[in-house]
Coordinates of C-alpha atoms in Angstrom, one line a residue:
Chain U
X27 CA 19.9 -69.3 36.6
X28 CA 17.6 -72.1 36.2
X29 CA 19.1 -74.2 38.9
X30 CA 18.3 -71.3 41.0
X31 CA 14.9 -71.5 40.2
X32 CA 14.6 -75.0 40.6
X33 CA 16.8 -74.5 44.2
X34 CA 14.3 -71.8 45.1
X35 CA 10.8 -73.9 44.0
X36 CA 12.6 -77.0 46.2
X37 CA 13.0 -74.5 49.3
X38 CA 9.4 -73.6 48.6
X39 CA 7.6 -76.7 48.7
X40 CA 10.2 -77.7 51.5
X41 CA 9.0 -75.0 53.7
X42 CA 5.8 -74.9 53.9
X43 CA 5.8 -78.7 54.5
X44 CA 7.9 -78.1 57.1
X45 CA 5.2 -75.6 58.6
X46 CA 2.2 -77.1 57.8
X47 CA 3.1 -80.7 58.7
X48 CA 5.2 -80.0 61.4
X49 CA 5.4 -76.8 63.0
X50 CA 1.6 -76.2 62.8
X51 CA 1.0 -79.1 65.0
X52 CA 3.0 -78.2 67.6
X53 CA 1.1 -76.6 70.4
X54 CA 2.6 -75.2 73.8
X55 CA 0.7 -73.5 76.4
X56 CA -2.9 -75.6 75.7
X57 CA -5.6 -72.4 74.9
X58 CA -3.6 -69.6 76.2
X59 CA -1.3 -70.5 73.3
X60 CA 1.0 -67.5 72.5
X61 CA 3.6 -69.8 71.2
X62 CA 3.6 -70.0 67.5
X63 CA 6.1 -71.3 65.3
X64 CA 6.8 -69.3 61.9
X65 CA 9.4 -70.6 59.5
X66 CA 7.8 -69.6 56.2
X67 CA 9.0 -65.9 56.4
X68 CA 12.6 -67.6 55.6
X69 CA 11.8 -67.9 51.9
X70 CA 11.0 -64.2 51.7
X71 CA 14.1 -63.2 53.8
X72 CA 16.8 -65.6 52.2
X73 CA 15.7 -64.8 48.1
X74 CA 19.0 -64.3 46.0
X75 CA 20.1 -61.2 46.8
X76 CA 19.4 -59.8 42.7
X77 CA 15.6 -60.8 43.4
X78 CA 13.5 -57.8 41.7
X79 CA 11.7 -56.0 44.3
X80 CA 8.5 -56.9 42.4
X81 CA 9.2 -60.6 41.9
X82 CA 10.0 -60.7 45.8
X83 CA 6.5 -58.9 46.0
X84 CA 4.4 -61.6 44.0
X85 CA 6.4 -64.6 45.3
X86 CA 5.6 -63.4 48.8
X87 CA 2.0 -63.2 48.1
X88 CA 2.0 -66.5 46.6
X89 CA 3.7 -68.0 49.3
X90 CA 1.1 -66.5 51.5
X91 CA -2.0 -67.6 49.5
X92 CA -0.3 -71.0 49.6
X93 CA -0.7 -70.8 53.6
X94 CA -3.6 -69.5 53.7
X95 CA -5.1 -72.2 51.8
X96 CA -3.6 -74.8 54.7
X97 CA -4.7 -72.4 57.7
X98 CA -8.4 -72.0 55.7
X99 CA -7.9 -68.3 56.9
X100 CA -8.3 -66.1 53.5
X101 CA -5.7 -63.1 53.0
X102 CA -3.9 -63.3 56.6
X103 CA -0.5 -64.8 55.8
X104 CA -0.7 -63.5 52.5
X105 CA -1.1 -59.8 53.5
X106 CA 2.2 -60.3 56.2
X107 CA 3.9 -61.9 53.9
X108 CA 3.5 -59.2 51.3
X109 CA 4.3 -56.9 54.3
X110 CA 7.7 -59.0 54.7
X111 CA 8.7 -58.6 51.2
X112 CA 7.9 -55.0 51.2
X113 CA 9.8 -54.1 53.7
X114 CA 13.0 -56.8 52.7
X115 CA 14.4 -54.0 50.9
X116 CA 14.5 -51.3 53.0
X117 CA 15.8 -53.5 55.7
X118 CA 18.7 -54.5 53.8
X119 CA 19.2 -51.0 52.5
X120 CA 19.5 -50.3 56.4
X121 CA 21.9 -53.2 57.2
X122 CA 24.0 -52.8 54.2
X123 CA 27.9 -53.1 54.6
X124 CA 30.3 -50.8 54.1
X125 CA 31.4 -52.6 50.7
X126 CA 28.2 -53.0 49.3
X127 CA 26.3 -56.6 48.6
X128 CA 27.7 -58.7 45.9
X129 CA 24.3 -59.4 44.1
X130 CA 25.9 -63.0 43.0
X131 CA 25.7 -64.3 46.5
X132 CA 23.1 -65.8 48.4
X133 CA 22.6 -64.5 51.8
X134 CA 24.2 -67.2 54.3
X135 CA 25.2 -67.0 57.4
X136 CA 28.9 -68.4 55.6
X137 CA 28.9 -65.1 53.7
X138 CA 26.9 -62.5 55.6
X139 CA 28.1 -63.8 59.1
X140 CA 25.9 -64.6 62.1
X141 CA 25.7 -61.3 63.6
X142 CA 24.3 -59.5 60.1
X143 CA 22.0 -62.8 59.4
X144 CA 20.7 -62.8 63.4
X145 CA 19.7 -59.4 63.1
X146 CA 18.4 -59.0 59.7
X147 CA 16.3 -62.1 60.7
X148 CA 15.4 -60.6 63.7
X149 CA 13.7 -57.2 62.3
X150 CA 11.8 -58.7 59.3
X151 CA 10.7 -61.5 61.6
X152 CA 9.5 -59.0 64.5
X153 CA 7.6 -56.6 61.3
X154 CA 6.1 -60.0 60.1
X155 CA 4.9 -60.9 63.4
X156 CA 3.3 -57.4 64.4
X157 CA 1.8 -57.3 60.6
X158 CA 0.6 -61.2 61.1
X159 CA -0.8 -60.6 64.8
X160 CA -2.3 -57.2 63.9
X161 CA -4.5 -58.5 60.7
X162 CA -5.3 -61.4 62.4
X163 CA -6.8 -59.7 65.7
X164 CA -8.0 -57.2 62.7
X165 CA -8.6 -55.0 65.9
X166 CA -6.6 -52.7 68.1
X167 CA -9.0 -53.6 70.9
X168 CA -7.1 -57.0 71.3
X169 CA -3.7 -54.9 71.6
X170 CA -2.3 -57.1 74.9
X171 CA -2.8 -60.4 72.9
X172 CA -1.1 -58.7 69.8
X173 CA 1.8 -57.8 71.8
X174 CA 2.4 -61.1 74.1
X175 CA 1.3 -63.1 70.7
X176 CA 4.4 -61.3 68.7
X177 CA 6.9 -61.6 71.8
X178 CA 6.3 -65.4 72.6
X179 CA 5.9 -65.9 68.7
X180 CA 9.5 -64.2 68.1
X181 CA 10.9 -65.9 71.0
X182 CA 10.1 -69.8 69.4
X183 CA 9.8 -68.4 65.6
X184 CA 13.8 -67.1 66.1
X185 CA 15.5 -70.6 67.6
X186 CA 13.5 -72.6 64.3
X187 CA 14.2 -70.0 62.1
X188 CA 18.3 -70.1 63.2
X189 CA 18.2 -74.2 63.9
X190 CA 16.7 -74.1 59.9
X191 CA 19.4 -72.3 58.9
X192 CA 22.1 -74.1 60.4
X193 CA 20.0 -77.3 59.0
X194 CA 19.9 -76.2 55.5
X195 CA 23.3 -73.9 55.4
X196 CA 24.5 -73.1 51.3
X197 CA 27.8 -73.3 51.5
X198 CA 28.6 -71.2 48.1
Chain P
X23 CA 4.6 -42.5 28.0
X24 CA 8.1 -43.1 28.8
X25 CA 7.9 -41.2 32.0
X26 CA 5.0 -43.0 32.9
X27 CA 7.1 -46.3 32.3
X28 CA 9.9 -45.0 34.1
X29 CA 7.5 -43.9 37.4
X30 CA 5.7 -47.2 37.1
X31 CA 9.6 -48.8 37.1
X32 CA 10.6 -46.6 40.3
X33 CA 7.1 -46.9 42.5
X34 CA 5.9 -50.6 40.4
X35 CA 6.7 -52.8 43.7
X36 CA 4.6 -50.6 45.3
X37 CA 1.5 -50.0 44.0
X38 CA 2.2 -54.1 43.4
X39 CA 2.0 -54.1 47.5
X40 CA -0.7 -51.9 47.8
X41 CA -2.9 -53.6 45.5
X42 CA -2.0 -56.9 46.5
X43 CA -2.7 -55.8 50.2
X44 CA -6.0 -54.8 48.7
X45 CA -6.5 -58.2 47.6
X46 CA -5.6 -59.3 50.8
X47 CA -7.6 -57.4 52.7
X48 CA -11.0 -58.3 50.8
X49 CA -10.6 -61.9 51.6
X50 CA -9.7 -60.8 54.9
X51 CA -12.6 -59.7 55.0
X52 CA -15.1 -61.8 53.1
X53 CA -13.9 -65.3 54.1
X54 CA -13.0 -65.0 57.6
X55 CA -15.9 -65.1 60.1
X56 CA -14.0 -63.7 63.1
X57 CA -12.6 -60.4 61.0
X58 CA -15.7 -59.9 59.1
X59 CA -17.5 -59.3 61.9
X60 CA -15.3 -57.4 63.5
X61 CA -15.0 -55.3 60.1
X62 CA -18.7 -55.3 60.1
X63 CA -18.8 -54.0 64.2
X64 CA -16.2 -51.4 63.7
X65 CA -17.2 -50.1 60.8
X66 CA -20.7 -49.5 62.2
X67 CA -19.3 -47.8 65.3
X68 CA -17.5 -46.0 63.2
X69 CA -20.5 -45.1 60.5
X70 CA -22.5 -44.3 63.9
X71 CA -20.0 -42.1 65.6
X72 CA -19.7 -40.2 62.3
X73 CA -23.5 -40.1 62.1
X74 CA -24.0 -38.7 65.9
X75 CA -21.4 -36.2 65.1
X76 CA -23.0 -34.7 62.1
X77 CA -26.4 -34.9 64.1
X78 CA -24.8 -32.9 66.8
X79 CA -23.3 -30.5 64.7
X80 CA -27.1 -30.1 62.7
X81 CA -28.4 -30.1 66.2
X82 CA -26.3 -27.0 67.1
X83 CA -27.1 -25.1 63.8
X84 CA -31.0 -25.6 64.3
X85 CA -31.0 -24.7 67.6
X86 CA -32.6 -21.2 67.2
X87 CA -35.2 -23.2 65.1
X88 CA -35.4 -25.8 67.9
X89 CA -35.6 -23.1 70.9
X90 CA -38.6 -21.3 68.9
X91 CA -40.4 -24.1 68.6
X92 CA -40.5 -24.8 71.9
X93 CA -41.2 -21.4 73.2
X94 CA -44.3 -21.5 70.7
X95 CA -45.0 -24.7 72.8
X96 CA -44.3 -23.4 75.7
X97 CA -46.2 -20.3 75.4
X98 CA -49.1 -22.5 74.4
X99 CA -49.2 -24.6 77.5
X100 CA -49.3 -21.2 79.5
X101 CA -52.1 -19.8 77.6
X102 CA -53.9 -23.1 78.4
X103 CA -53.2 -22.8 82.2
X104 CA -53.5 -19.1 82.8
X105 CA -57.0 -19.4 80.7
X106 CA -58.0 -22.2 82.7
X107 CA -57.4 -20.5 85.7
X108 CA -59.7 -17.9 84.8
X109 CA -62.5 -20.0 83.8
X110 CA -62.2 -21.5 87.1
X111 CA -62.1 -19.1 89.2
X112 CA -63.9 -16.4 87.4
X113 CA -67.3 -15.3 87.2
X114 CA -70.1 -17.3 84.6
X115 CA -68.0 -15.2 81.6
X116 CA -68.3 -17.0 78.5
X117 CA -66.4 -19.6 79.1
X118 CA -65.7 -21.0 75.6
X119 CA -63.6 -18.2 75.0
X120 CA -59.9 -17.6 76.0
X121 CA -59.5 -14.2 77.2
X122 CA -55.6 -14.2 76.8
X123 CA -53.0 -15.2 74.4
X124 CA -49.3 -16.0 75.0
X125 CA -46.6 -14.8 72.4
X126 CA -43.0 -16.2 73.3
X127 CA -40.0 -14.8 72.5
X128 CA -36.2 -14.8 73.3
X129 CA -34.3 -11.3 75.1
X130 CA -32.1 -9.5 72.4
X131 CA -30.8 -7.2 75.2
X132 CA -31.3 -5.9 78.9
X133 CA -30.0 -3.9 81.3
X134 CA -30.2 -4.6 85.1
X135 CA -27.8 -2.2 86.8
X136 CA -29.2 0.9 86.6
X137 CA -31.6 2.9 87.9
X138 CA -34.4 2.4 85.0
X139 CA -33.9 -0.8 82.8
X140 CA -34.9 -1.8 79.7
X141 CA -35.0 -5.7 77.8
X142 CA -35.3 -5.9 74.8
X143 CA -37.2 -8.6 72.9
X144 CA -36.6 -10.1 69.7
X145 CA -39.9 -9.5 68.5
X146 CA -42.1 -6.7 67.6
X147 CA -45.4 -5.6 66.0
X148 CA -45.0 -7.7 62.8
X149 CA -45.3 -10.9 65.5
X150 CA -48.1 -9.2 67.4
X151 CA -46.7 -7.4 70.0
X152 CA -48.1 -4.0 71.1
X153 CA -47.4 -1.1 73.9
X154 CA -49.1 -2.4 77.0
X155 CA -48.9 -5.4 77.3
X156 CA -47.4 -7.6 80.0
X157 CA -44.3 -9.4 79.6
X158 CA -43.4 -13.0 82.1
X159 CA -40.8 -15.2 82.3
X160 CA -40.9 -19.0 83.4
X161 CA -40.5 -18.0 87.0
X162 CA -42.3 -14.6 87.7
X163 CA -43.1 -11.5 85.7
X164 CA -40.9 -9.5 83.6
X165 CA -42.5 -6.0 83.0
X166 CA -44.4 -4.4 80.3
X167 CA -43.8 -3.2 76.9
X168 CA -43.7 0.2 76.1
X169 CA -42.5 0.6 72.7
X170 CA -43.0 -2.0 69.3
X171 CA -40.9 -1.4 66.0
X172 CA -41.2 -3.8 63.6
X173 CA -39.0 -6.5 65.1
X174 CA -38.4 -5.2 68.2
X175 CA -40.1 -4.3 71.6
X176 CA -38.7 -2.3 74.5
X177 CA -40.1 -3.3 77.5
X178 CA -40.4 -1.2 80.7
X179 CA -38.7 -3.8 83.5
X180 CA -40.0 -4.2 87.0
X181 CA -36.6 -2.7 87.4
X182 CA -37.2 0.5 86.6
X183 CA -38.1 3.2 88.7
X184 CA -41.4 4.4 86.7
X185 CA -43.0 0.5 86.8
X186 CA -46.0 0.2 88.7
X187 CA -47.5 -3.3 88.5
X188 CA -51.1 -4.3 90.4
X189 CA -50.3 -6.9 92.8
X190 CA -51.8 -8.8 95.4
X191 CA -51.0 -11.3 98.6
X192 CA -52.0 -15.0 97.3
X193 CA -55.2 -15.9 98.5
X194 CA -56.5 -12.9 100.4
X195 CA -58.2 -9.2 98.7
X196 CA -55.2 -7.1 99.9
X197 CA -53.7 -5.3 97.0
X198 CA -51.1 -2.9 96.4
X199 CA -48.6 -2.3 93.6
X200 CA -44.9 -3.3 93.4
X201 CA -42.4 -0.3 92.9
X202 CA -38.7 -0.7 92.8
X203 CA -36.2 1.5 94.4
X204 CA -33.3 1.4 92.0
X205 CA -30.9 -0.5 94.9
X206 CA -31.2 -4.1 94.8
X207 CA -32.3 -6.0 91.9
X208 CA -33.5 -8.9 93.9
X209 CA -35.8 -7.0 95.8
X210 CA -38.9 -5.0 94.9
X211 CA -41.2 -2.7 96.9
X212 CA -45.1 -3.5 97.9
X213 CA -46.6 -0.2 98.8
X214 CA -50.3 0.5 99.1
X215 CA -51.3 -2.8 101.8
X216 CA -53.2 -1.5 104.3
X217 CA -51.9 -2.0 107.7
X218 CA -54.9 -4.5 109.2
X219 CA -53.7 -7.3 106.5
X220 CA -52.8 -10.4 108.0
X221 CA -49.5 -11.6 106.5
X222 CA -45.8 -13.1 107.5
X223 CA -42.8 -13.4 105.8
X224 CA -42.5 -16.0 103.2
X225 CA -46.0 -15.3 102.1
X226 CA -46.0 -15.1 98.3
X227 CA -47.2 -11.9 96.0
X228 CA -48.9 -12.8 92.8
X229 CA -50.1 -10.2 90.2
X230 CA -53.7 -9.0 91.4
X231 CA -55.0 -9.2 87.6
X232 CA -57.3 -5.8 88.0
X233 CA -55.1 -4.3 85.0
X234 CA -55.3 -6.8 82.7
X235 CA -51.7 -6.1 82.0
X236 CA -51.2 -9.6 83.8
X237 CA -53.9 -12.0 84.2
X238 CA -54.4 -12.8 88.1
X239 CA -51.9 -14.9 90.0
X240 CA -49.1 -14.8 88.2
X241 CA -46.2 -15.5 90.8
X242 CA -44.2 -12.3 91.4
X243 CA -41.8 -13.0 94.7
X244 CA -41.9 -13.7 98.1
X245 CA -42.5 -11.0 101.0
X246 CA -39.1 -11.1 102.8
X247 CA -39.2 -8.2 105.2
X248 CA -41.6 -5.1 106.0
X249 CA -42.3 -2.2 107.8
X250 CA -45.6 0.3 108.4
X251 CA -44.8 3.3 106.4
X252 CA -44.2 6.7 108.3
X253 CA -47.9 7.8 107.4
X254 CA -48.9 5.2 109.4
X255 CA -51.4 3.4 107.1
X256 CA -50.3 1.1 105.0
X257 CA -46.9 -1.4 105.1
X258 CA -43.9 -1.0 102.7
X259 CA -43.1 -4.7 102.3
X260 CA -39.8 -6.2 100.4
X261 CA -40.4 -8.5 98.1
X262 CA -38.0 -11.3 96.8
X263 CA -38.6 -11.3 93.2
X264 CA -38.8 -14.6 91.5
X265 CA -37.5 -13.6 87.9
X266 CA -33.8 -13.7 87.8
X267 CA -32.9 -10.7 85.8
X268 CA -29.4 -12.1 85.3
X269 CA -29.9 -15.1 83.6
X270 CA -33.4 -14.4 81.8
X271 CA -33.6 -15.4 78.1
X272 CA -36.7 -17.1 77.1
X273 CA -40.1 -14.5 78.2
X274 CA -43.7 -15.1 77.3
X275 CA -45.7 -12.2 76.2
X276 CA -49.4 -11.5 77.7
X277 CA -52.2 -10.3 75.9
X278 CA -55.2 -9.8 77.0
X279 CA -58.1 -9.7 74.6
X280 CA -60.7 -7.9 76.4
X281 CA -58.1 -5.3 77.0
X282 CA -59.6 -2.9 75.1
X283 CA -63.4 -3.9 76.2
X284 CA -61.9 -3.4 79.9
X285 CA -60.1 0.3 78.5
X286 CA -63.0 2.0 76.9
X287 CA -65.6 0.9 79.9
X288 CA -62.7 2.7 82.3
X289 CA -62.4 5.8 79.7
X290 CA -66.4 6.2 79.9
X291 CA -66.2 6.2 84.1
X292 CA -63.4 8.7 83.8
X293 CA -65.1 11.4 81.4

C-alpha cells in the first residue's frame, strides 16, 4: 500500500517535470500554435484502479493547482483536471469488461490491452481537452479556436500520451 | 444523521467537484487578466440585455401612461398653434387670451360602415368634455360630440348623415357646409358654394370657423371632383377627406371659450 503511494508521488513529480520542462517548450506552428502537448492527464487516468472517487477528485485538483502554478494561469488546469477525474468513473463504468475490473490491478496496457487502454485514453483525453480549451477561451465566442485547439491538441497529446506509456509500462 | 452520512457517501465526490470547480472558477476569474475581462464583458452584456428586457417589458406596461402623456402634449402644441393662428389673423381681440382649449383623448369605439356613425371617446364630462364641441384628429376633423356621460362621449362623425360642419375653400370667402352621403367613407359632400367661385381640383377645404365648433382652417380634405347642382346655383363638390376613419385612435377635442359669448349674442338676433 505504501509503496503504492510512494510509486504514485514518483509518477507525480515525474510528470509534471516531464510537462513543464519538456513538453511546455515545445512549440510547433510559431503564433497560430494549435499544437499543444498534454501528458499530465495520465496521472488522473492511470490511478490504481481501487482509487476512491473522492481521493481521485482532490489529487486531480492538486495536480492541477500544481500546473497552474508553472503556467501562472490560476484555476485553468486545475478545473479540467477536476473535470478529468470526475468523469474517470463514469468512463470506466462505460468501458467496463464483461468480467468486471480486478480492483488489485493497475491499469496497463499488459493487463487492459491496447485497444481498452487506446480508447479509454482517447475519451478522457478528448473531455479534458474540450474542458481545458473551453475555460481557457472562457468564451463561446472563440468556438473555432476551441475546436481546431482540441483536435490538433488530441492529435500530438495522443502519440506522447501512448509513447509515455510504452516508456513507463508496469509490468505487474 | 446517518442518512445524511450515507447521502454525503453516495453524492460526496460530487459536491467535492462542484465546489472545487467553484474554487476553480474564482481564480479563474480573479487572477487571470484575459478571462476576467472577458467575465467582466460578458457578464455586463448579459446584466444589460437583462436590463433592456425588463425596460421593454415596463415600457410596454406604461404605455397607456406614456401615450397620455403625450396626447396631453400634443394637445397642448395644438392649442398653441390654432390660438396663434387666430391672434394672427384675427381682428384687435384681446390678444392675451386664448380663445380655445385642446383636450386629447384616445377612441374607445367607432363605427364607419354605416349610414350614421358614431366614435366613441374615452373621455367624458369628469375630463371636460361637453355636447357641442368639435372633435379633430392629427390629419383633419373628426366630428362633434353629442352626448357626455361621465367617462364617455359619443361623438356625431362627419360620417353620419345628420353632420353638417361649416367649411370653407382655403384662402378665399366661399363657404358651404360638408354633408356626407352614406356611400363612400373617403369622400364627403360640399354643398352650399355658389357657382361664380373660382376653384380646381386639388384645392384644399378647411373648416370656415363661423361656428366655433372648429376654430378656422382646420384641414378637412381635398376637392377631388364636382358638379353644379340641378338648381343651378351652387356646386356639389366631393371632397377627399383627410381623417382616415379606419385607422384613427388618438383625437383632440376643441373647445372654444367664447362659445357661449358667440351663443347667447346669436339667441338675442334670433328672438
Amino acid at each position: 500500500m505504501s509503496s503504492m503511494i510512494t510509486k504514485n508521488i514518483f509518477r507525480f513529480v515525474l510528470i509534471i517535470l516531464v510537462q513543464v520542462v519538456l513538453l511546455n517548450r515545445i512549440n510547433i506552428g510559431g503564433s497560430l500554435n494549435y499544437f499543444h502537448f498534454f501528458l499530465y492527464p495520465v496521472f488522473i487516468l492511470f490511478l490504481p484502479l481501487k482509487t476512491q472517487r473522492v481521493t481521485t477528485i482532490l489529487l486531480a485538483f492538486i495536480l492541477g493547482i500544481t500546473l497552474d502554478f508553472f503556467y501562472n494561469s490560476p484555476g485553468v488546469h486545475a478545473s479540467a483536471c477536476l473535470f478529468t477525474g470526475f468523469c474517470r468513473t463514469y468512463v470506466l463504468r462505460i468501458l467496463e469488461p464483461v468480467e468486471g475490473y480486478n480492483k488489485d490491478h493497475n491499469l496497463s496496457i499488459y493487463k487492459m490491452g491496447v485497444v481498452w487502454i487506446a480508447s479509454y485514453t482517447a475519451i478522457l483525453l478528448l473531455l479534458h481537452l474540450i474542458w481545458y480549451f473551453s475555460i481557457e477561451a472562457f468564451s463561446f465566442i472563440y468556438i473555432s479556436e476551441i475546436t481546431l485547439s482540441v483536435i490538433f491538441s488530441f492529435i500530438s497529446s495522443y502519440v506522447v500520451i501512448l509513447l509515455f506509456l510504452l516508456i513507463f509500462n508496469p509490468k505487474q | 444523521m446517518k442518512n445524511l452520512i450515507l447521502f454525503l457517501v453516495k453524492y460526496g465526490s460530487f459536491f467535492l467537484f462542484v465546489f472545487l470547480q467553484f474554487i476553480c472558477f474564482y481564480f479563474i476569474i480573479n487572477y487571470n487578466q484575459k478571462q476576467k475581462s472577458i467575465y467582466v464583458n460578458s457578464s455586463n452584456l448579459f446584466a444589460g440585455y437583462i436590463t433592456q428586457k425588463s425596460q421593454q417589458i415596463f415600457n410596454f406596461m406604461n404605455l397607456d401612461k406614456e401615450n397620455e402623456a403625450l396626447r396631453k402634449e400634443n394637445s397642448k402644441l395644438l392649442q398653441t398653434i390654432i390660438n396663434n393662428n387666430i391672434k394672427r389673423y384675427g381682428n384687435d381681440r384681446d390678444t392675451t387670451r386664448n380663445q380655445y382649449v385642446v383636450i386629447g383623448s384616445n377612441i374607445c369605439g367607432k363605427t364607419t360602415n354605416v349610414r350614421n356613425n358614431f366614435v366613441t371617446l374615452c373621455k367624458g364630462f369628469n375630463d371636460g368634455l361637453k355636447s357641442g364641441m368639435g372633435v379633430i384628429d392629427d390629419k383633419g376633423i373628426v366630428g362633434i360630440i353629442k352626448d357626455v356621460s361621465p367617462h364617455y362621449a359619443s361623438v356625431v362623425s362627419i360620417l353620419h348623415t345628420q353632420s353638417r360642419i361649416s367649411v370653407a375653400l382655403k384662402n378665399q370667402n366661399h363657404h358651404g357646409y360638408l354633408e356626407w352621403d352614406g356611400s363612400n367613407q373617403k369622400i364627403g359632400i360640399l354643398k352650399a358654394i355658389q357657382k361664380y367661385a373660382s376653384f380646381s381640383i386639388g384645392d384644399t377645404v378647411v373648416t370656415s370657423g363661423y361656428s366655433t365648433v372648429f376654430p378656422k382652417g382646420l384641414p378637412v380634405g381635398t376637392i377631388d371632383n364636382f358638379k353644379i347642382e340641378p338648381s343651378g346655383e351652387t356646386f356639389r363638390i366631393e371632397v377627399d377627406l383627410f381623417s382616415d376613419f379606419s385607422s384613427i385612435d388618438n383625437v383632440y377635442i376643441v373647445e372654444s371659450l367664447l362659445k357661449e359669448e358667440f351663443l347667447s349674442l346669436k339667441n338675442e338676433e334670433d328672438e
